[in-house]
Coordinates of C-alpha atoms (C1' of nucleotides) in Angstrom, one line a residue:
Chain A
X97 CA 31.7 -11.2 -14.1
X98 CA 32.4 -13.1 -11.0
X99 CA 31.5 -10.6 -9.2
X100 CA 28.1 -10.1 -10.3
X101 CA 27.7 -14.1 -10.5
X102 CA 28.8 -14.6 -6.8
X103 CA 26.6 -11.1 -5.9
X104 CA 23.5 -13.6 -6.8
X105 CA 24.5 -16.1 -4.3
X106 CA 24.0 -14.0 -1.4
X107 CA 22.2 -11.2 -2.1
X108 CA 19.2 -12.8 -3.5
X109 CA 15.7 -14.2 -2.4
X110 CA 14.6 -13.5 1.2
X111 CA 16.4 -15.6 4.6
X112 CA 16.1 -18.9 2.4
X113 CA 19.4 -20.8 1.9
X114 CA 18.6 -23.0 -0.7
X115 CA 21.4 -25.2 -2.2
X116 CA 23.6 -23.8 -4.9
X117 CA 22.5 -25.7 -8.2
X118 CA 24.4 -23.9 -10.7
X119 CA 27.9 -24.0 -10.5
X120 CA 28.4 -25.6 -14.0
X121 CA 25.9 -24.1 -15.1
X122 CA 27.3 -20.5 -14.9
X123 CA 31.5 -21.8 -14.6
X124 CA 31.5 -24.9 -16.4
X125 CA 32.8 -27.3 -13.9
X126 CA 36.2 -25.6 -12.4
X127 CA 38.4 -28.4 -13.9
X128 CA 37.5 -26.0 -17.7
X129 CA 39.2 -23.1 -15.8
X130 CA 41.9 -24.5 -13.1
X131 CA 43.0 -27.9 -14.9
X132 CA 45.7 -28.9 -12.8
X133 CA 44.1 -27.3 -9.4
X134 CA 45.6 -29.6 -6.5
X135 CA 43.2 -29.7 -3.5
X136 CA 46.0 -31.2 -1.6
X137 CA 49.2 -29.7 -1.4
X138 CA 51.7 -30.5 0.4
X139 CA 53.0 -27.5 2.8
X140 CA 49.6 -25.6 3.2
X141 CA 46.5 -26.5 3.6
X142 CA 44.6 -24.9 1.7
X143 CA 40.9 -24.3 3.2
X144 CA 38.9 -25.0 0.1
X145 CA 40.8 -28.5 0.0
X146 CA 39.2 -29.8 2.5
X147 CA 36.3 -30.4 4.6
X148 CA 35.3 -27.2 7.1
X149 CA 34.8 -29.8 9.6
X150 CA 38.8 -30.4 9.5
X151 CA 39.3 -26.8 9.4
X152 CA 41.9 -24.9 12.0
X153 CA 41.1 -22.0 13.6
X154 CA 43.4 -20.6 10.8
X155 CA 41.5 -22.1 7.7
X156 CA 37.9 -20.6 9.4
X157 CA 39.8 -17.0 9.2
X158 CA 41.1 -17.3 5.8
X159 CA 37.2 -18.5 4.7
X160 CA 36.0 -15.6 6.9
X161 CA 38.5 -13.3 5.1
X162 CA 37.2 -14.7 2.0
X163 CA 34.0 -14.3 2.6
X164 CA 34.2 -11.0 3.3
X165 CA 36.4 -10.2 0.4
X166 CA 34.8 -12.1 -2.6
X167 CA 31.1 -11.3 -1.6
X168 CA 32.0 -7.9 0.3
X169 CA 30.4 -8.8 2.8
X170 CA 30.5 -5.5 5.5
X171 CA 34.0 -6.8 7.8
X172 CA 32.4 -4.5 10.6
X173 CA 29.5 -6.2 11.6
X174 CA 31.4 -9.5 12.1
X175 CA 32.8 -9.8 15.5
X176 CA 36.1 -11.5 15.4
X177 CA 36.1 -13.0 18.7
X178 CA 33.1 -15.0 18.0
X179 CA 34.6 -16.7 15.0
X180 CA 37.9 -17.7 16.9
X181 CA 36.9 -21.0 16.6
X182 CA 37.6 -24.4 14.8
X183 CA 36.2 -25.9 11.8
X184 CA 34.1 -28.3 13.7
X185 CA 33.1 -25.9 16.0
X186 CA 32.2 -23.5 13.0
X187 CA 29.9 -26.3 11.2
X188 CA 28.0 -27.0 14.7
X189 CA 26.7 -23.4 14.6
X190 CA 23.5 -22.5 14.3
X191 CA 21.8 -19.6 12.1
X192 CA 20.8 -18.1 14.9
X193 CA 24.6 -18.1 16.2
X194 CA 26.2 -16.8 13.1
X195 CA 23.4 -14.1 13.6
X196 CA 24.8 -13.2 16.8
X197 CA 28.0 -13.3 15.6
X198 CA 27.9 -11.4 12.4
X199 CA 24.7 -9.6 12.2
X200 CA 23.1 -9.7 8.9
X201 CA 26.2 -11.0 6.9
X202 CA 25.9 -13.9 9.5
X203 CA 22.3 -14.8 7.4
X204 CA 24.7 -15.3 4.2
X205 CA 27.7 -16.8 6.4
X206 CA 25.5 -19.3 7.5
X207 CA 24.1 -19.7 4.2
X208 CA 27.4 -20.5 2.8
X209 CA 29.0 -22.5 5.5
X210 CA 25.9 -25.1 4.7
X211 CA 27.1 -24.8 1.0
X212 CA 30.7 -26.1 1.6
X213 CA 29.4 -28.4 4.2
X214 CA 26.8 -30.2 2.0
X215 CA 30.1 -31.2 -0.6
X216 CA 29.8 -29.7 -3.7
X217 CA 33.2 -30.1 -4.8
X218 CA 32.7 -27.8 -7.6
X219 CA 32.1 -25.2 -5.0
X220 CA 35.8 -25.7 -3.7
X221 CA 36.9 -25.6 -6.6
X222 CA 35.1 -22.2 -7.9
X223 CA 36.7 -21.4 -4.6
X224 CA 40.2 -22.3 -5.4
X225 CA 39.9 -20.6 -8.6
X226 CA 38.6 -17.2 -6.7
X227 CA 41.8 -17.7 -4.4
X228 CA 43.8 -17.8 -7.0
X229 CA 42.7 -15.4 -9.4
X230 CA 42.5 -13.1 -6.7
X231 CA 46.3 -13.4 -6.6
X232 CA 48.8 -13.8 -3.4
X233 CA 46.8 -12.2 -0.9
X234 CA 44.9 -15.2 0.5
X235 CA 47.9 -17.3 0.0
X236 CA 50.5 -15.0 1.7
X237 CA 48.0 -14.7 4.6
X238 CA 48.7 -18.7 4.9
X239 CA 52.3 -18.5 4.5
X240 CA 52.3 -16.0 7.4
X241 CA 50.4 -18.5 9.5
X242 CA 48.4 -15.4 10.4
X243 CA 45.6 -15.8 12.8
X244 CA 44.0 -12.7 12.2
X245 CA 42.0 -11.7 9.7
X246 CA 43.7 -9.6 6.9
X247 CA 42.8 -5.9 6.6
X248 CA 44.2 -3.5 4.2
X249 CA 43.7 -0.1 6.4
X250 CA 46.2 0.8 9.2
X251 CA 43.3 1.2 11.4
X252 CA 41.9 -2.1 10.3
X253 CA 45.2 -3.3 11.8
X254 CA 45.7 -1.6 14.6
X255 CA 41.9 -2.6 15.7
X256 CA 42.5 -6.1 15.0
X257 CA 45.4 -6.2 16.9
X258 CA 43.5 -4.5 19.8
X259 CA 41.1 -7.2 19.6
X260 CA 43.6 -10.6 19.2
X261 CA 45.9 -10.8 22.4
X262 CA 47.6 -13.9 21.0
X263 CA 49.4 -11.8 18.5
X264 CA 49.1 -8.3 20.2
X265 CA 51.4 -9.7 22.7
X266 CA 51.1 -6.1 25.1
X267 CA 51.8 -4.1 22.0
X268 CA 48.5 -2.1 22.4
X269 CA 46.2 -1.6 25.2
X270 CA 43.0 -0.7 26.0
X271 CA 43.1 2.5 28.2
X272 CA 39.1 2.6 28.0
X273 CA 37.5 0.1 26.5
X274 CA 34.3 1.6 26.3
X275 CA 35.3 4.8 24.9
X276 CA 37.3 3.0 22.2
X277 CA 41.1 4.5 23.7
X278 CA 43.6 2.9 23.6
X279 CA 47.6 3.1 24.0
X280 CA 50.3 2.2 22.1
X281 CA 52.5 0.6 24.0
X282 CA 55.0 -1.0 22.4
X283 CA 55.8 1.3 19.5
X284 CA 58.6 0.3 17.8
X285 CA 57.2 -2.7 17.9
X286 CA 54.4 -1.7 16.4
X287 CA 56.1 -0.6 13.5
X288 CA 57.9 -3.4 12.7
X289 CA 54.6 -5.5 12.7
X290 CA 53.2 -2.5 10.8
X291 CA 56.0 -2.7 8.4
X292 CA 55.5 -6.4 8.0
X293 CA 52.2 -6.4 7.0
X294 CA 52.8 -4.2 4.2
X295 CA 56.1 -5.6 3.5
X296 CA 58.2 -2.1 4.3
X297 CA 61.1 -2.6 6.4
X298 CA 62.2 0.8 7.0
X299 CA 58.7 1.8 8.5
X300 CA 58.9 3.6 12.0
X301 CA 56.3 5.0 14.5
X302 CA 57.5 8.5 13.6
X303 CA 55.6 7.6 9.9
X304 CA 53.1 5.3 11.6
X305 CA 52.2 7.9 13.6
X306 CA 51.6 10.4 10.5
X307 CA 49.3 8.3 9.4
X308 CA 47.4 7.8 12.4
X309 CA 47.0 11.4 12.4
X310 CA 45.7 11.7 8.9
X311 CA 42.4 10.0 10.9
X312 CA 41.5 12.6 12.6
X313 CA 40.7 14.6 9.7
X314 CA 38.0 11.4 8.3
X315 CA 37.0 11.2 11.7
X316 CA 38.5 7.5 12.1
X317 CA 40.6 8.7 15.1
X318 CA 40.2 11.0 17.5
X319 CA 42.3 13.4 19.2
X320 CA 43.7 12.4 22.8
X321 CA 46.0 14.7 24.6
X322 CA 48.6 12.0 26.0
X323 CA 51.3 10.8 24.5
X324 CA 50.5 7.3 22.5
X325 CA 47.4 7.4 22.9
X326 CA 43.8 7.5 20.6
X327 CA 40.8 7.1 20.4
X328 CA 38.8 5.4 17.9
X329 CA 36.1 8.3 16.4
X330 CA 32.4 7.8 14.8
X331 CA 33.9 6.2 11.9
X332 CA 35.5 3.4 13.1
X333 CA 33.8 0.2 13.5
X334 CA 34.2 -2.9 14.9
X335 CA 36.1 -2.1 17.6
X336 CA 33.4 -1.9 20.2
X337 CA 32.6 -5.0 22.7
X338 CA 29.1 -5.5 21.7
X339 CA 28.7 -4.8 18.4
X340 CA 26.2 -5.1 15.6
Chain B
dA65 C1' 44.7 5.6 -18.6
dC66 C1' 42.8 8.3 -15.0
dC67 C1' 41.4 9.7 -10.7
dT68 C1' 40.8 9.4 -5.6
dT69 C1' 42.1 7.9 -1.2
dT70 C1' 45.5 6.1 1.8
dT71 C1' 50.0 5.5 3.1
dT72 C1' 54.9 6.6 3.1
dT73 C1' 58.6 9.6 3.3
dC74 C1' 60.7 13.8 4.7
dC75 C1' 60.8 17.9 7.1
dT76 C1' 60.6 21.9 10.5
dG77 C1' 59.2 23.1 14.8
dA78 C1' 56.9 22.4 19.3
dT79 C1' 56.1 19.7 23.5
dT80 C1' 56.9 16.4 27.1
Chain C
dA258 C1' 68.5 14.7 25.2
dA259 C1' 65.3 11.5 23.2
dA260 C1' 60.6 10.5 22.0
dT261 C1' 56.5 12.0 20.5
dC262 C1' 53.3 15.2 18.4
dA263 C1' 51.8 18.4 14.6
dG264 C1' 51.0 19.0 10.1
dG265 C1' 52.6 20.7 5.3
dA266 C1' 54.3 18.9 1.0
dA267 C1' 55.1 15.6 -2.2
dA268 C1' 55.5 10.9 -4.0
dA269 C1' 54.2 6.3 -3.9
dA270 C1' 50.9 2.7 -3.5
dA271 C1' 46.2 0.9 -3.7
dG272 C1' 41.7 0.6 -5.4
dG273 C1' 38.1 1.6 -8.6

DNA sequence: ACCTTTTTTCCTGATT
DNA sequence: AAATCAGGAAAAAAGG
């Protein structure tokens, strides 16, 4: 039901971005569904609690992540780097930028980052209530202080990482960029981030690795002759420098 | 409850 | 010799 609801919101009429009316209308107002909801509490910040303009680089990639999760919006026409940026910086950015940025989910980003900007405190709190009904995910991506965006696919992960030096920290490395190959370098280490992610201690390369190679067949990887090292194939996305 | 896809685990054997 | 690569098989986890 949400889903269809929240579908309407960004999928509808034309380029227009007129204001949300109905929030009550179609929710009741959130307090009917999230009673004791606490905008403010006290370890984490929770983005939805406050004002985008206040927001950390952090809370602009949990709303990203949210974004892209609650209105599935397509993750692979967003380019990362572009939203590596602070609240503030986020709510000074024009259509046209979150076009450049994210393609035609940048039309609906947009859209939506004037909706949480205008107020609307019932849209934090429809907001909250998504969070939390979606369960731990958004939360445990908090707790983890991650800066990256969240992605559920080992390749999802292992691109992202590509593409976020702060936390790839020389674990992977682009061998050529353009041709989307790169090498692991760090693979142990690898593993262990791997493992976190999907809370799995005992993961290793040796069963990283047999994933990896389960790519080949869907076509996400390809096959590169050196040790450590692959190649992203036609059906990975989002890994190239200019993308859209 | 069921089904599909992805990931994990384990394994044998080859390669570097 | 120690890592890594190759995949098969099967089970578990995820997602729908």
């Amino acid at each position: 039901m949400l889903d269809s609801v929240t579908h309407s919101i960004f999928l509808p009429n034309t380029m227009g971005c007129e204001p949300l009316m109905s929030w009550t209308e179609l929710f009741g107002t959130a307090e009917d569904y999230y009673p004791t909801v606490d905008h403010q509490t006290g370890s984490d910040l929770f983005w939805p609690s406050i004002h985008p303009e206040y927001w950390s680089k952090e809370n602009v990639c949990d709303w990203l992540q949210f974004c892209c999760d609650q209105y599935k919006l397509d993750a692979n026409c967003i380019s990362f780097s572009h939203f590596n940026i602070n609240g503030l910086q986020l709510c000074s950015m024009s259509q046209e930028e979150f076009v450049d940025a994210a393609g035609i989910c940048g039309e609906y980003l947009y859209c939506f980052s004037n909706q949480i900007k205008k107020k609307s405190y019932n849209l934090f709190y429809f907001i909250l209530a998504c969070l939390r009904a979606g369960g731990i995910k958004s939360q445990e991506c908090h707790s983890h202080g991650r800066t990256s965006l969240q992605s559920s696919h080992l390749w999802e992960f292992v691109r992202d990482l590509l593409l976020s030096p702060e936390e790839n920290c020389g674990i992977l490395e682009w061998e050529d960029r353009e041709q989307g190959i790169f090498r692991v370098v760090k693979s142990e280490a690898l593993a262990k981030m791997w493992g976190q992610r999907k809370k799995n201690d005992r993961m290793t390369y040796e069963k990283l690795s047999r994933a990896l190679r389960y790519y080949y067949k869907t076509g996400i990887l390809e096959r590169v002759d050196r040790r450590l090292v692959y190649k992203f194939g036609k059906n990975a996305h989002g890994w190239q420098e200019n993308k859209l």
